[in-house]
């Protein structure tokens, strides 16, 4: 049966890859809604090719432009956060792909969970800041949250036929990013261009920088805790430069399950759409004799100290992950605008969160309140350094 899909973040890296998957599986999936940011040019192409019923853009002026261009198609055009939320809640949706980056994706992701359909989750920050609320809401509405993040898709695939109570530990792999082999003393000299040049994955700017600092793996630890109901001590990280093994799950009897594939985001995206079925995919076969060796290393937390703060956030829970995510978003933004050096990233984040009093968070409003406070504080710290 044909399934209706909407994508929140359709012009981003995950959104574009999702549309490739859907183009290939066009006899099984149909696009009904697309929510984009500011890239009207690409959204127009997507409208022409996939003929959605509703699209949304961040800005009203961009929405008007699209509306005028496609009035003859009977296309409904909405805008802003409410627009993205409307796409998340289209009655006809069977699956909503949540691929807006950062806490900006939280309310649209929550709207999708509230609608009680399948949520293919790529927006890891929403799980980091509101995992407890999203899980509670999913239990209430029956929404099915399927991870798109490659490591979490790997864990999810390993656990399909397993009883989760039998998990001993979960190991998320990390490519190590572009600076895995950079000597610690040379970390001072890293440029924006070098940080944006990821050796394995081609992704959006925010997650690419997070991969260079290893904060991405820190966020993924917290994401995994919520997705798989794990205790912090059950979660580990291993550096695996080849990015072939996406994660490992050790069961209580000593068996270790691993999920492997070529490094291609279309694989986890497709799985989130087709689960529990599998479909053919136009991806290269994994040739291990070509790759020859799979290496694994411990994380050097002296070189990548954000992992230590992320571990603390994982353990403390409550508002701490919200604060850490806020400081990180602000710092990544400043680094991308060249207002901050790579070597300052850790110090600024640490300063922004060290005085934070961890408290319980029980509402979305509290989460946004903490997010605003910490972002303001982080901006001040950055300004003082300029
Ligand atoms: Mg990942």
PDB file of N, CA, C and O and ligand atoms in Angstrom, residues 124 148-152 173 201 203 207 211 216-217 220 223 265, ligand 1:
ATOM      1  N   UNK A 124      18.258  15.051  16.129  1.00  0.00           N
ATOM      2  CA  UNK A 124      18.707  14.472  17.403  1.00  0.00           C
ATOM      3  C   UNK A 124      18.585  15.448  18.563  1.00  0.00           C
ATOM      4  O   UNK A 124      18.339  15.046  19.695  1.00  0.00           O
ATOM      5  N   UNK A 148      16.800   7.834  12.474  1.00  0.00           N
ATOM      6  CA  UNK A 148      17.444   7.988  11.164  1.00  0.00           C
ATOM      7  C   UNK A 148      18.951   8.145  11.337  1.00  0.00           C
ATOM      8  O   UNK A 148      19.733   7.753  10.480  1.00  0.00           O
ATOM      9  N   UNK A 149      19.361   8.703  12.470  1.00  0.00           N
ATOM     10  CA  UNK A 149      20.780   8.848  12.773  1.00  0.00           C
ATOM     11  C   UNK A 149      21.432   7.470  12.557  1.00  0.00           C
ATOM     12  O   UNK A 149      20.916   6.456  13.052  1.00  0.00           O
ATOM     13  N   UNK A 150      22.537   7.414  11.811  1.00  0.00           N
ATOM     14  CA  UNK A 150      23.060   6.115  11.364  1.00  0.00           C
ATOM     15  C   UNK A 150      23.406   5.174  12.531  1.00  0.00           C
ATOM     16  O   UNK A 150      23.118   3.976  12.467  1.00  0.00           O
ATOM     17  N   UNK A 151      23.994   5.731  13.589  1.00  0.00           N
ATOM     18  CA  UNK A 151      24.378   4.876  14.729  1.00  0.00           C
ATOM     19  C   UNK A 151      23.142   4.291  15.402  1.00  0.00           C
ATOM     20  O   UNK A 151      23.109   3.120  15.780  1.00  0.00           O
ATOM     21  N   UNK A 152      22.131   5.132  15.558  1.00  0.00           N
ATOM     22  CA  UNK A 152      20.913   4.699  16.256  1.00  0.00           C
ATOM     23  C   UNK A 152      20.084   3.771  15.383  1.00  0.00           C
ATOM     24  O   UNK A 152      19.440   2.856  15.884  1.00  0.00           O
ATOM     25  N   UNK A 173      29.662   4.041  17.431  1.00  0.00           N
ATOM     26  CA  UNK A 173      30.951   4.316  16.798  1.00  0.00           C
ATOM     27  C   UNK A 173      30.985   5.761  16.309  1.00  0.00           C
ATOM     28  O   UNK A 173      29.955   6.363  16.032  1.00  0.00           O
ATOM     29  N   UNK A 201      31.532  11.517   5.986  1.00  0.00           N
ATOM     30  CA  UNK A 201      30.128  11.835   5.728  1.00  0.00           C
ATOM     31  C   UNK A 201      30.004  13.236   5.141  1.00  0.00           C
ATOM     32  O   UNK A 201      30.659  14.154   5.588  1.00  0.00           O
ATOM     33  N   UNK A 203      27.505  16.103   5.171  1.00  0.00           N
ATOM     34  CA  UNK A 203      26.324  16.432   5.981  1.00  0.00           C
ATOM     35  C   UNK A 203      26.160  17.948   6.048  1.00  0.00           C
ATOM     36  O   UNK A 203      26.964  18.701   5.527  1.00  0.00           O
ATOM     37  N   UNK A 207      26.019  19.668  11.958  1.00  0.00           N
ATOM     38  CA  UNK A 207      26.441  18.325  12.389  1.00  0.00           C
ATOM     39  C   UNK A 207      27.893  18.053  11.976  1.00  0.00           C
ATOM     40  O   UNK A 207      28.611  17.314  12.657  1.00  0.00           O
ATOM     41  N   UNK A 211      30.702  17.022  14.533  1.00  0.00           N
ATOM     42  CA  UNK A 211      31.507  15.813  14.333  1.00  0.00           C
ATOM     43  C   UNK A 211      32.989  16.110  14.493  1.00  0.00           C
ATOM     44  O   UNK A 211      33.751  15.247  14.915  1.00  0.00           O
ATOM     45  N   UNK A 216      28.966  15.854  18.515  1.00  0.00           N
ATOM     46  CA  UNK A 216      27.929  15.044  17.873  1.00  0.00           C
ATOM     47  C   UNK A 216      27.768  13.704  18.594  1.00  0.00           C
ATOM     48  O   UNK A 216      26.657  13.256  18.850  1.00  0.00           O
ATOM     49  N   UNK A 217      28.892  13.088  18.941  1.00  0.00           N
ATOM     50  CA  UNK A 217      28.814  11.786  19.617  1.00  0.00           C
ATOM     51  C   UNK A 217      28.263  11.955  21.030  1.00  0.00           C
ATOM     52  O   UNK A 217      27.536  11.108  21.526  1.00  0.00           O
ATOM     53  N   UNK A 220      24.685  12.213  20.686  1.00  0.00           N
ATOM     54  CA  UNK A 220      24.145  10.897  20.312  1.00  0.00           C
ATOM     55  C   UNK A 220      24.045   9.945  21.508  1.00  0.00           C
ATOM     56  O   UNK A 220      23.176   9.074  21.539  1.00  0.00           O
ATOM     57  N   UNK A 223      20.838  10.975  23.014  1.00  0.00           N
ATOM     58  CA  UNK A 223      19.761  10.528  22.113  1.00  0.00           C
ATOM     59  C   UNK A 223      19.508   9.024  22.304  1.00  0.00           C
ATOM     60  O   UNK A 223      18.361   8.571  22.403  1.00  0.00           O
ATOM     61  N   UNK A 265      23.866   7.706   3.950  1.00  0.00           N
ATOM     62  CA  UNK A 265      22.706   8.007   4.792  1.00  0.00           C
ATOM     63  C   UNK A 265      21.390   7.493   4.218  1.00  0.00           C
ATOM     64  O   UNK A 265      20.396   7.380   4.938  1.00  0.00           O
TER      65      UNK A 265
HETATM   66 MG1  LIG B   1      25.171   9.988  13.677  1.00  0.00          MG
END
